[in-house]
PDB file of N, CA and C in Angstrom:
ATOM      1  N   UNK A 153      -7.797 -73.922   9.792  1.00  0.00           N
ATOM      2  CA  UNK A 153      -6.904 -74.445  10.811  1.00  0.00           C
ATOM      3  C   UNK A 153      -7.293 -75.879  11.157  1.00  0.00           C
ATOM      4  N   UNK A 154      -8.608 -76.163  11.154  1.00  0.00           N
ATOM      5  CA  UNK A 154      -9.030 -77.515  11.501  1.00  0.00           C
ATOM      6  C   UNK A 154      -8.615 -78.523  10.439  1.00  0.00           C
ATOM      7  N   UNK A 155      -8.488 -78.073   9.194  1.00  0.00           N
ATOM      8  CA  UNK A 155      -8.048 -78.989   8.139  1.00  0.00           C
ATOM      9  C   UNK A 155      -6.640 -79.486   8.435  1.00  0.00           C
ATOM     10  N   UNK A 156      -5.807 -78.618   8.968  1.00  0.00           N
ATOM     11  CA  UNK A 156      -4.446 -79.011   9.303  1.00  0.00           C
ATOM     12  C   UNK A 156      -4.445 -80.038  10.419  1.00  0.00           C
ATOM     13  N   UNK A 157      -5.319 -79.841  11.384  1.00  0.00           N
ATOM     14  CA  UNK A 157      -5.408 -80.770  12.504  1.00  0.00           C
ATOM     15  C   UNK A 157      -5.917 -82.124  12.037  1.00  0.00           C
ATOM     16  N   UNK A 158      -6.828 -82.129  11.062  1.00  0.00           N
ATOM     17  CA  UNK A 158      -7.420 -83.362  10.600  1.00  0.00           C
ATOM     18  C   UNK A 158      -6.608 -84.058   9.506  1.00  0.00           C
ATOM     19  N   UNK A 159      -5.456 -83.495   9.159  1.00  0.00           N
ATOM     20  CA  UNK A 159      -4.642 -84.098   8.108  1.00  0.00           C
ATOM     21  C   UNK A 159      -4.258 -85.518   8.515  1.00  0.00           C
ATOM     22  N   UNK A 160      -4.236 -86.375   7.544  1.00  0.00           N
ATOM     23  CA  UNK A 160      -3.918 -87.769   7.807  1.00  0.00           C
ATOM     24  C   UNK A 160      -2.458 -87.923   8.229  1.00  0.00           C
ATOM     25  N   UNK A 161      -2.195 -88.953   8.986  1.00  0.00           N
ATOM     26  CA  UNK A 161      -0.843 -89.219   9.452  1.00  0.00           C
ATOM     27  C   UNK A 161       0.100 -89.456   8.278  1.00  0.00           C
ATOM     28  N   UNK A 162      -0.390 -90.081   7.219  1.00  0.00           N
ATOM     29  CA  UNK A 162       0.448 -90.317   6.045  1.00  0.00           C
ATOM     30  C   UNK A 162       0.883 -89.007   5.412  1.00  0.00           C
ATOM     31  N   UNK A 163      -0.031 -88.047   5.321  1.00  0.00           N
ATOM     32  CA  UNK A 163       0.313 -86.733   4.766  1.00  0.00           C
ATOM     33  C   UNK A 163       1.371 -86.038   5.612  1.00  0.00           C
ATOM     34  N   UNK A 164       1.206 -86.109   6.918  1.00  0.00           N
ATOM     35  CA  UNK A 164       2.183 -85.485   7.808  1.00  0.00           C
ATOM     36  C   UNK A 164       3.534 -86.183   7.692  1.00  0.00           C
ATOM     37  N   UNK A 165       3.508 -87.489   7.584  1.00  0.00           N
ATOM     38  CA  UNK A 165       4.746 -88.240   7.429  1.00  0.00           C
ATOM     39  C   UNK A 165       5.457 -87.910   6.130  1.00  0.00           C
ATOM     40  N   UNK A 166       4.692 -87.796   5.052  1.00  0.00           N
ATOM     41  CA  UNK A 166       5.285 -87.463   3.768  1.00  0.00           C
ATOM     42  C   UNK A 166       5.863 -86.043   3.783  1.00  0.00           C
ATOM     43  N   UNK A 167       5.192 -85.118   4.461  1.00  0.00           N
ATOM     44  CA  UNK A 167       5.706 -83.762   4.592  1.00  0.00           C
ATOM     45  C   UNK A 167       7.013 -83.759   5.370  1.00  0.00           C
ATOM     46  N   UNK A 168       7.077 -84.532   6.445  1.00  0.00           N
ATOM     47  CA  UNK A 168       8.293 -84.634   7.238  1.00  0.00           C
ATOM     48  C   UNK A 168       9.423 -85.256   6.418  1.00  0.00           C
ATOM     49  N   UNK A 169       9.127 -86.317   5.690  1.00  0.00           N
ATOM     50  CA  UNK A 169      10.125 -86.971   4.858  1.00  0.00           C
ATOM     51  C   UNK A 169      10.640 -86.022   3.771  1.00  0.00           C
ATOM     52  N   UNK A 170       9.729 -85.284   3.162  1.00  0.00           N
ATOM     53  CA  UNK A 170      10.122 -84.311   2.140  1.00  0.00           C
ATOM     54  C   UNK A 170      11.035 -83.244   2.731  1.00  0.00           C
ATOM     55  N   UNK A 171      10.739 -82.798   3.930  1.00  0.00           N
ATOM     56  CA  UNK A 171      11.576 -81.797   4.592  1.00  0.00           C
ATOM     57  C   UNK A 171      12.963 -82.348   4.866  1.00  0.00           C
ATOM     58  N   UNK A 172      13.011 -83.566   5.348  1.00  0.00           N
ATOM     59  CA  UNK A 172      14.300 -84.173   5.665  1.00  0.00           C
ATOM     60  C   UNK A 172      15.131 -84.346   4.397  1.00  0.00           C
ATOM     61  N   UNK A 173      14.521 -84.874   3.363  1.00  0.00           N
ATOM     62  CA  UNK A 173      15.260 -85.101   2.120  1.00  0.00           C
ATOM     63  C   UNK A 173      15.677 -83.781   1.491  1.00  0.00           C
ATOM     64  N   UNK A 174      14.741 -82.858   1.381  1.00  0.00           N
ATOM     65  CA  UNK A 174      15.011 -81.614   0.681  1.00  0.00           C
ATOM     66  C   UNK A 174      15.937 -80.677   1.425  1.00  0.00           C
ATOM     67  N   UNK A 175      15.703 -80.491   2.684  1.00  0.00           N
ATOM     68  CA  UNK A 175      16.470 -79.507   3.432  1.00  0.00           C
ATOM     69  C   UNK A 175      17.726 -80.112   4.030  1.00  0.00           C
ATOM     70  N   UNK A 176      17.579 -81.150   4.811  1.00  0.00           N
ATOM     71  CA  UNK A 176      18.733 -81.714   5.519  1.00  0.00           C
ATOM     72  C   UNK A 176      19.708 -82.356   4.546  1.00  0.00           C
ATOM     73  N   UNK A 177      19.240 -83.322   3.780  1.00  0.00           N
ATOM     74  CA  UNK A 177      20.148 -84.042   2.886  1.00  0.00           C
ATOM     75  C   UNK A 177      20.553 -83.164   1.707  1.00  0.00           C
ATOM     76  N   UNK A 178      19.598 -82.497   1.092  1.00  0.00           N
ATOM     77  CA  UNK A 178      19.893 -81.668  -0.075  1.00  0.00           C
ATOM     78  C   UNK A 178      20.846 -80.529   0.229  1.00  0.00           C
ATOM     79  N   UNK A 179      20.593 -79.770   1.266  1.00  0.00           N
ATOM     80  CA  UNK A 179      21.453 -78.636   1.597  1.00  0.00           C
ATOM     81  C   UNK A 179      22.832 -79.090   2.048  1.00  0.00           C
ATOM     82  N   UNK A 180      22.890 -80.140   2.842  1.00  0.00           N
ATOM     83  CA  UNK A 180      24.198 -80.638   3.268  1.00  0.00           C
ATOM     84  C   UNK A 180      25.011 -81.161   2.093  1.00  0.00           C
ATOM     85  N   UNK A 181      24.361 -81.813   1.141  1.00  0.00           N
ATOM     86  CA  UNK A 181      25.054 -82.292  -0.047  1.00  0.00           C
ATOM     87  C   UNK A 181      25.547 -81.117  -0.886  1.00  0.00           C
ATOM     88  N   UNK A 182      24.738 -80.075  -1.005  1.00  0.00           N
ATOM     89  CA  UNK A 182      25.136 -78.889  -1.764  1.00  0.00           C
ATOM     90  C   UNK A 182      26.335 -78.211  -1.118  1.00  0.00           C
ATOM     91  N   UNK A 183      26.318 -78.075   0.207  1.00  0.00           N
ATOM     92  CA  UNK A 183      27.449 -77.461   0.909  1.00  0.00           C
ATOM     93  C   UNK A 183      28.705 -78.317   0.792  1.00  0.00           C
ATOM     94  N   UNK A 184      28.558 -79.625   0.829  1.00  0.00           N
ATOM     95  CA  UNK A 184      29.691 -80.518   0.647  1.00  0.00           C
ATOM     96  C   UNK A 184      30.264 -80.372  -0.764  1.00  0.00           C
ATOM     97  N   UNK A 185      29.387 -80.230  -1.755  1.00  0.00           N
ATOM     98  CA  UNK A 185      29.841 -80.020  -3.129  1.00  0.00           C
ATOM     99  C   UNK A 185      30.632 -78.717  -3.231  1.00  0.00           C
ATOM    100  N   UNK A 186      30.209 -77.673  -2.520  1.00  0.00           N
ATOM    101  CA  UNK A 186      30.963 -76.421  -2.509  1.00  0.00           C
ATOM    102  C   UNK A 186      32.381 -76.643  -2.018  1.00  0.00           C
ATOM    103  N   UNK A 187      32.524 -77.451  -0.977  1.00  0.00           N
ATOM    104  CA  UNK A 187      33.848 -77.723  -0.426  1.00  0.00           C
ATOM    105  C   UNK A 187      34.690 -78.573  -1.374  1.00  0.00           C
ATOM    106  N   UNK A 188      34.069 -79.546  -2.006  1.00  0.00           N
ATOM    107  CA  UNK A 188      34.832 -80.500  -2.813  1.00  0.00           C
ATOM    108  C   UNK A 188      35.189 -79.931  -4.184  1.00  0.00           C
ATOM    109  N   UNK A 189      34.218 -79.415  -4.924  1.00  0.00           N
ATOM    110  CA  UNK A 189      34.490 -78.991  -6.301  1.00  0.00           C
ATOM    111  C   UNK A 189      34.548 -77.482  -6.467  1.00  0.00           C
ATOM    112  N   UNK A 190      34.211 -76.717  -5.459  1.00  0.00           N
ATOM    113  CA  UNK A 190      34.313 -75.269  -5.540  1.00  0.00           C
ATOM    114  C   UNK A 190      33.041 -74.603  -6.035  1.00  0.00           C
ATOM    115  N   UNK A 191      32.956 -73.324  -5.732  1.00  0.00           N
ATOM    116  CA  UNK A 191      31.741 -72.561  -6.033  1.00  0.00           C
ATOM    117  C   UNK A 191      31.479 -72.422  -7.526  1.00  0.00           C
ATOM    118  N   UNK A 192      32.517 -72.240  -8.316  1.00  0.00           N
ATOM    119  CA  UNK A 192      32.309 -72.043  -9.755  1.00  0.00           C
ATOM    120  C   UNK A 192      31.638 -73.245 -10.388  1.00  0.00           C
ATOM    121  N   UNK A 193      32.095 -74.430 -10.067  1.00  0.00           N
ATOM    122  CA  UNK A 193      31.513 -75.622 -10.675  1.00  0.00           C
ATOM    123  C   UNK A 193      30.114 -75.893 -10.138  1.00  0.00           C
ATOM    124  N   UNK A 194      29.895 -75.606  -8.861  1.00  0.00           N
ATOM    125  CA  UNK A 194      28.558 -75.785  -8.297  1.00  0.00           C
ATOM    126  C   UNK A 194      27.570 -74.845  -8.975  1.00  0.00           C
ATOM    127  N   UNK A 195      28.000 -73.621  -9.262  1.00  0.00           N
ATOM    128  CA  UNK A 195      27.127 -72.661  -9.933  1.00  0.00           C
ATOM    129  C   UNK A 195      26.760 -73.155 -11.328  1.00  0.00           C
ATOM    130  N   UNK A 196      27.722 -73.741 -12.031  1.00  0.00           N
ATOM    131  CA  UNK A 196      27.436 -74.270 -13.374  1.00  0.00           C
ATOM    132  C   UNK A 196      26.394 -75.383 -13.279  1.00  0.00           C
ATOM    133  N   UNK A 197      26.565 -76.285 -12.323  1.00  0.00           N
ATOM    134  CA  UNK A 197      25.606 -77.380 -12.159  1.00  0.00           C
ATOM    135  C   UNK A 197      24.233 -76.830 -11.778  1.00  0.00           C
ATOM    136  N   UNK A 198      24.195 -75.835 -10.886  1.00  0.00           N
ATOM    137  CA  UNK A 198      22.921 -75.222 -10.496  1.00  0.00           C
ATOM    138  C   UNK A 198      22.229 -74.556 -11.682  1.00  0.00           C
ATOM    139  N   UNK A 199      23.014 -73.958 -12.575  1.00  0.00           N
ATOM    140  CA  UNK A 199      22.428 -73.290 -13.733  1.00  0.00           C
ATOM    141  C   UNK A 199      21.784 -74.283 -14.692  1.00  0.00           C
ATOM    142  N   UNK A 200      22.211 -75.531 -14.662  1.00  0.00           N
ATOM    143  CA  UNK A 200      21.637 -76.549 -15.533  1.00  0.00           C
ATOM    144  C   UNK A 200      20.280 -77.047 -15.034  1.00  0.00           C
ATOM    145  N   UNK A 201      19.940 -76.761 -13.792  1.00  0.00           N
ATOM    146  CA  UNK A 201      18.701 -77.263 -13.194  1.00  0.00           C
ATOM    147  C   UNK A 201      17.434 -76.931 -13.965  1.00  0.00           C
ATOM    148  N   UNK A 202      17.164 -75.655 -14.250  1.00  0.00           N
ATOM    149  CA  UNK A 202      15.944 -75.328 -14.997  1.00  0.00           C
ATOM    150  C   UNK A 202      15.906 -75.957 -16.389  1.00  0.00           C
ATOM    151  N   UNK A 203      17.043 -75.979 -17.061  1.00  0.00           N
ATOM    152  CA  UNK A 203      17.094 -76.579 -18.388  1.00  0.00           C
ATOM    153  C   UNK A 203      16.772 -78.067 -18.319  1.00  0.00           C
ATOM    154  N   UNK A 204      17.385 -78.765 -17.372  1.00  0.00           N
ATOM    155  CA  UNK A 204      17.123 -80.198 -17.222  1.00  0.00           C
ATOM    156  C   UNK A 204      15.674 -80.447 -16.812  1.00  0.00           C
ATOM    157  N   UNK A 205      15.118 -79.567 -15.986  1.00  0.00           N
ATOM    158  CA  UNK A 205      13.709 -79.692 -15.617  1.00  0.00           C
ATOM    159  C   UNK A 205      12.791 -79.558 -16.814  1.00  0.00           C
ATOM    160  N   UNK A 206      13.120 -78.626 -17.699  1.00  0.00           N
ATOM    161  CA  UNK A 206      12.306 -78.443 -18.904  1.00  0.00           C
ATOM    162  C   UNK A 206      12.424 -79.635 -19.840  1.00  0.00           C
ATOM    163  N   UNK A 207      13.641 -80.154 -19.985  1.00  0.00           N
ATOM    164  CA  UNK A 207      13.842 -81.318 -20.857  1.00  0.00           C
ATOM    165  C   UNK A 207      13.110 -82.539 -20.289  1.00  0.00           C
ATOM    166  N   UNK A 208      13.245 -82.766 -18.985  1.00  0.00           N
ATOM    167  CA  UNK A 208      12.534 -83.892 -18.370  1.00  0.00           C
ATOM    168  C   UNK A 208      11.024 -83.687 -18.443  1.00  0.00           C
ATOM    169  N   UNK A 209      10.559 -82.457 -18.264  1.00  0.00           N
ATOM    170  CA  UNK A 209       9.132 -82.166 -18.387  1.00  0.00           C
ATOM    171  C   UNK A 209       8.615 -82.486 -19.774  1.00  0.00           C
ATOM    172  N   UNK A 210       9.448 -82.246 -20.773  1.00  0.00           N
ATOM    173  CA  UNK A 210       9.048 -82.549 -22.143  1.00  0.00           C
ATOM    174  C   UNK A 210       8.919 -84.056 -22.352  1.00  0.00           C
ATOM    175  N   UNK A 211       9.924 -84.795 -21.913  1.00  0.00           N
ATOM    176  CA  UNK A 211       9.924 -86.238 -22.175  1.00  0.00           C
ATOM    177  C   UNK A 211       9.033 -87.022 -21.219  1.00  0.00           C
ATOM    178  N   UNK A 212       8.982 -86.620 -19.958  1.00  0.00           N
ATOM    179  CA  UNK A 212       8.218 -87.383 -18.970  1.00  0.00           C
ATOM    180  C   UNK A 212       6.747 -86.962 -18.942  1.00  0.00           C
ATOM    181  N   UNK A 213       6.483 -85.661 -18.974  1.00  0.00           N
ATOM    182  CA  UNK A 213       5.124 -85.156 -18.826  1.00  0.00           C
ATOM    183  C   UNK A 213       4.498 -84.692 -20.130  1.00  0.00           C
ATOM    184  N   UNK A 214       5.276 -84.679 -21.197  1.00  0.00           N
ATOM    185  CA  UNK A 214       4.741 -84.246 -22.478  1.00  0.00           C
ATOM    186  C   UNK A 214       4.524 -82.748 -22.587  1.00  0.00           C
ATOM    187  N   UNK A 215       5.220 -81.959 -21.777  1.00  0.00           N
ATOM    188  CA  UNK A 215       5.072 -80.501 -21.835  1.00  0.00           C
ATOM    189  C   UNK A 215       5.732 -79.968 -23.099  1.00  0.00           C
ATOM    190  N   UNK A 216       5.169 -78.906 -23.607  1.00  0.00           N
ATOM    191  CA  UNK A 216       5.706 -78.272 -24.808  1.00  0.00           C
ATOM    192  C   UNK A 216       6.201 -76.874 -24.466  1.00  0.00           C
ATOM    193  N   UNK A 217       7.427 -76.584 -24.826  1.00  0.00           N
ATOM    194  CA  UNK A 217       7.982 -75.247 -24.668  1.00  0.00           C
ATOM    195  C   UNK A 217       8.311 -74.690 -26.041  1.00  0.00           C
ATOM    196  N   UNK A 218       8.172 -73.392 -26.178  1.00  0.00           N
ATOM    197  CA  UNK A 218       8.500 -72.737 -27.436  1.00  0.00           C
ATOM    198  C   UNK A 218      10.011 -72.612 -27.574  1.00  0.00           C
ATOM    199  N   UNK A 219      10.461 -72.407 -28.783  1.00  0.00           N
ATOM    200  CA  UNK A 219      11.892 -72.260 -29.051  1.00  0.00           C
ATOM    201  C   UNK A 219      12.480 -71.078 -28.280  1.00  0.00           C
ATOM    202  N   UNK A 220      11.675 -70.056 -28.044  1.00  0.00           N
ATOM    203  CA  UNK A 220      12.152 -68.893 -27.300  1.00  0.00           C
ATOM    204  C   UNK A 220      12.543 -69.297 -25.877  1.00  0.00           C
ATOM    205  N   UNK A 221      11.777 -70.189 -25.263  1.00  0.00           N
ATOM    206  CA  UNK A 221      12.087 -70.634 -23.904  1.00  0.00           C
ATOM    207  C   UNK A 221      13.404 -71.398 -23.875  1.00  0.00           C
ATOM    208  N   UNK A 222      13.597 -72.277 -24.856  1.00  0.00           N
ATOM    209  CA  UNK A 222      14.862 -73.010 -24.912  1.00  0.00           C
ATOM    210  C   UNK A 222      16.025 -72.068 -25.211  1.00  0.00           C
ATOM    211  N   UNK A 223      15.802 -71.088 -26.066  1.00  0.00           N
ATOM    212  CA  UNK A 223      16.833 -70.100 -26.346  1.00  0.00           C
ATOM    213  C   UNK A 223      17.206 -69.301 -25.108  1.00  0.00           C
ATOM    214  N   UNK A 224      16.207 -68.927 -24.324  1.00  0.00           N
ATOM    215  CA  UNK A 224      16.476 -68.184 -23.084  1.00  0.00           C
ATOM    216  C   UNK A 224      17.261 -69.035 -22.097  1.00  0.00           C
ATOM    217  N   UNK A 225      16.914 -70.320 -22.008  1.00  0.00           N
ATOM    218  CA  UNK A 225      17.662 -71.203 -21.101  1.00  0.00           C
ATOM    219  C   UNK A 225      19.107 -71.350 -21.563  1.00  0.00           C
ATOM    220  N   UNK A 226      19.309 -71.494 -22.861  1.00  0.00           N
ATOM    221  CA  UNK A 226      20.673 -71.615 -23.383  1.00  0.00           C
ATOM    222  C   UNK A 226      21.477 -70.344 -23.151  1.00  0.00           C
ATOM    223  N   UNK A 227      20.839 -69.181 -23.295  1.00  0.00           N
ATOM    224  CA  UNK A 227      21.530 -67.921 -23.023  1.00  0.00           C
ATOM    225  C   UNK A 227      21.914 -67.812 -21.555  1.00  0.00           C
ATOM    226  N   UNK A 228      21.028 -68.259 -20.668  1.00  0.00           N
ATOM    227  CA  UNK A 228      21.325 -68.224 -19.244  1.00  0.00           C
ATOM    228  C   UNK A 228      22.495 -69.132 -18.914  1.00  0.00           C
ATOM    229  N   UNK A 229      22.475 -70.336 -19.460  1.00  0.00           N
ATOM    230  CA  UNK A 229      23.571 -71.274 -19.219  1.00  0.00           C
ATOM    231  C   UNK A 229      24.874 -70.716 -19.773  1.00  0.00           C
ATOM    232  N   UNK A 230      24.828 -70.128 -20.963  1.00  0.00           N
ATOM    233  CA  UNK A 230      26.028 -69.541 -21.553  1.00  0.00           C
ATOM    234  C   UNK A 230      26.569 -68.417 -20.682  1.00  0.00           C
ATOM    235  N   UNK A 231      25.686 -67.579 -20.165  1.00  0.00           N
ATOM    236  CA  UNK A 231      26.115 -66.494 -19.291  1.00  0.00           C
ATOM    237  C   UNK A 231      26.774 -66.994 -18.026  1.00  0.00           C
ATOM    238  N   UNK A 232      26.193 -67.999 -17.429  1.00  0.00           N
ATOM    239  CA  UNK A 232      26.776 -68.565 -16.209  1.00  0.00           C
ATOM    240  C   UNK A 232      28.131 -69.203 -16.523  1.00  0.00           C
ATOM    241  N   UNK A 233      28.216 -69.901 -17.650  1.00  0.00           N
ATOM    242  CA  UNK A 233      29.494 -70.504 -18.037  1.00  0.00           C
ATOM    243  C   UNK A 233      30.563 -69.441 -18.262  1.00  0.00           C
ATOM    244  N   UNK A 234      30.210 -68.360 -18.931  1.00  0.00           N
ATOM    245  CA  UNK A 234      31.177 -67.293 -19.188  1.00  0.00           C
ATOM    246  C   UNK A 234      31.693 -66.715 -17.880  1.00  0.00           C
ATOM    247  N   UNK A 235      30.782 -66.444 -16.958  1.00  0.00           N
ATOM    248  CA  UNK A 235      31.185 -65.857 -15.683  1.00  0.00           C
ATOM    249  C   UNK A 235      31.978 -66.844 -14.834  1.00  0.00           C
ATOM    250  N   UNK A 236      31.559 -68.090 -14.813  1.00  0.00           N
ATOM    251  CA  UNK A 236      32.207 -69.049 -13.926  1.00  0.00           C
ATOM    252  C   UNK A 236      33.543 -69.544 -14.463  1.00  0.00           C
ATOM    253  N   UNK A 237      33.747 -69.464 -15.775  1.00  0.00           N
ATOM    254  CA  UNK A 237      34.990 -69.958 -16.346  1.00  0.00           C
ATOM    255  C   UNK A 237      36.015 -68.868 -16.613  1.00  0.00           C
ATOM    256  N   UNK A 238      35.660 -67.613 -16.344  1.00  0.00           N
ATOM    257  CA  UNK A 238      36.629 -66.539 -16.589  1.00  0.00           C
ATOM    258  C   UNK A 238      37.768 -66.616 -15.577  1.00  0.00           C
ATOM    259  N   UNK A 239      38.919 -66.163 -16.006  1.00  0.00           N
ATOM    260  CA  UNK A 239      40.104 -66.186 -15.149  1.00  0.00           C
ATOM    261  C   UNK A 239      39.953 -65.137 -14.058  1.00  0.00           C
ATOM    262  N   UNK A 240      40.534 -65.463 -12.878  1.00  0.00           N
ATOM    263  CA  UNK A 240      40.526 -64.493 -11.793  1.00  0.00           C
ATOM    264  C   UNK A 240      41.547 -63.419 -12.089  1.00  0.00           C
ATOM    265  N   UNK A 241      41.240 -62.198 -11.650  1.00  0.00           N
ATOM    266  CA  UNK A 241      42.220 -61.133 -11.799  1.00  0.00           C
ATOM    267  C   UNK A 241      43.364 -61.372 -10.822  1.00  0.00           C
ATOM    268  N   UNK A 242      44.537 -60.896 -11.123  1.00  0.00           N
ATOM    269  CA  UNK A 242      45.727 -61.194 -10.329  1.00  0.00           C
ATOM    270  C   UNK A 242      45.815 -60.447  -9.025  1.00  0.00           C
ATOM    271  N   UNK A 243      44.928 -59.535  -8.716  1.00  0.00           N
ATOM    272  CA  UNK A 243      45.087 -58.698  -7.532  1.00  0.00           C
ATOM    273  C   UNK A 243      44.357 -59.193  -6.307  1.00  0.00           C
ATOM    274  N   UNK A 244      45.064 -59.794  -5.377  1.00  0.00           N
ATOM    275  CA  UNK A 244      44.502 -60.096  -4.068  1.00  0.00           C
ATOM    276  C   UNK A 244      43.461 -61.176  -4.054  1.00  0.00           C
ATOM    277  N   UNK A 245      42.270 -60.874  -4.484  1.00  0.00           N
ATOM    278  CA  UNK A 245      41.212 -61.874  -4.517  1.00  0.00           C
ATOM    279  C   UNK A 245      40.529 -62.025  -3.185  1.00  0.00           C
ATOM    280  N   UNK A 246      40.532 -63.256  -2.666  1.00  0.00           N
ATOM    281  CA  UNK A 246      39.752 -63.561  -1.478  1.00  0.00           C
ATOM    282  C   UNK A 246      40.456 -63.271  -0.174  1.00  0.00           C
ATOM    283  N   UNK A 247      41.661 -62.745  -0.211  1.00  0.00           N
ATOM    284  CA  UNK A 247      42.356 -62.396   1.029  1.00  0.00           C
ATOM    285  C   UNK A 247      43.180 -63.526   1.603  1.00  0.00           C
ATOM    286  N   UNK A 248      43.135 -64.697   0.972  1.00  0.00           N
ATOM    287  CA  UNK A 248      43.910 -65.819   1.472  1.00  0.00           C
ATOM    288  C   UNK A 248      45.353 -65.724   1.043  1.00  0.00           C
ATOM    289  N   UNK A 249      46.226 -66.404   1.740  1.00  0.00           N
ATOM    290  CA  UNK A 249      47.652 -66.422   1.378  1.00  0.00           C
ATOM    291  C   UNK A 249      48.322 -65.108   1.721  1.00  0.00           C
ATOM    292  N   UNK A 250      49.266 -64.704   0.890  1.00  0.00           N
ATOM    293  CA  UNK A 250      49.924 -63.420   1.113  1.00  0.00           C
ATOM    294  C   UNK A 250      50.929 -63.517   2.237  1.00  0.00           C
ATOM    295  N   UNK A 251      51.095 -62.414   2.932  1.00  0.00           N
ATOM    296  CA  UNK A 251      52.110 -62.347   3.974  1.00  0.00           C
ATOM    297  C   UNK A 251      51.564 -62.664   5.357  1.00  0.00           C
ATOM    298  N   UNK A 252      50.393 -63.201   5.448  1.00  0.00           N
ATOM    299  CA  UNK A 252      49.837 -63.573   6.745  1.00  0.00           C
ATOM    300  C   UNK A 252      49.043 -62.469   7.402  1.00  0.00           C
ATOM    301  N   UNK A 253      49.010 -61.312   6.813  1.00  0.00           N
ATOM    302  CA  UNK A 253      48.177 -60.235   7.331  1.00  0.00           C
ATOM    303  C   UNK A 253      48.790 -59.476   8.497  1.00  0.00           C
ATOM    304  N   UNK A 254      50.007 -59.788   8.865  1.00  0.00           N
ATOM    305  CA  UNK A 254      50.632 -59.088   9.995  1.00  0.00           C
ATOM    306  C   UNK A 254      51.341 -57.838   9.547  1.00  0.00           C
ATOM    307  N   UNK A 255      51.893 -57.091  10.505  1.00  0.00           N
ATOM    308  CA  UNK A 255      52.578 -55.862  10.166  1.00  0.00           C
ATOM    309  C   UNK A 255      54.093 -56.053  10.115  1.00  0.00           C
ATOM    310  N   UNK A 256      54.556 -57.283  10.139  1.00  0.00           N
ATOM    311  CA  UNK A 256      55.967 -57.535   9.956  1.00  0.00           C
ATOM    312  C   UNK A 256      56.729 -57.763  11.245  1.00  0.00           C
ATOM    313  N   UNK A 257      56.082 -57.835  12.343  1.00  0.00           N
ATOM    314  CA  UNK A 257      56.820 -58.112  13.574  1.00  0.00           C
ATOM    315  C   UNK A 257      56.310 -57.287  14.726  1.00  0.00           C
ATOM    316  N   UNK A 258      56.839 -57.551  15.852  1.00  0.00           N
ATOM    317  CA  UNK A 258      56.387 -56.804  17.023  1.00  0.00           C
ATOM    318  C   UNK A 258      57.558 -56.199  17.773  1.00  0.00           C
ATOM    319  N   UNK A 259      57.529 -54.903  17.828  1.00  0.00           N
ATOM    320  CA  UNK A 259      58.392 -54.280  18.722  1.00  0.00           C
ATOM    321  C   UNK A 259      59.587 -53.624  18.375  1.00  0.00           C
TER     322      UNK A 259
END
């Protein structure tokens, strides 16, 4: 507990900045993307995250991944693409639209 108290002001500042960037800005941007481009496209972009991290890790940090790891990432991306790009079924869906949800009048 005393180590936390003795943490340098710079460390505390960097932790605060990381929280602000990651949580406040990141989450708000993600929610805005949901509104603008829709959940299906956001899911596709989110599915690319691990793959892009592995590719950047290879080029920037010199990490080595086996072909099986890349194959698994490609299968995951393919699965997400299949699910996100499939057509919606014609029945009802999210409850929007329709006849307004009323019983046809009053009285």
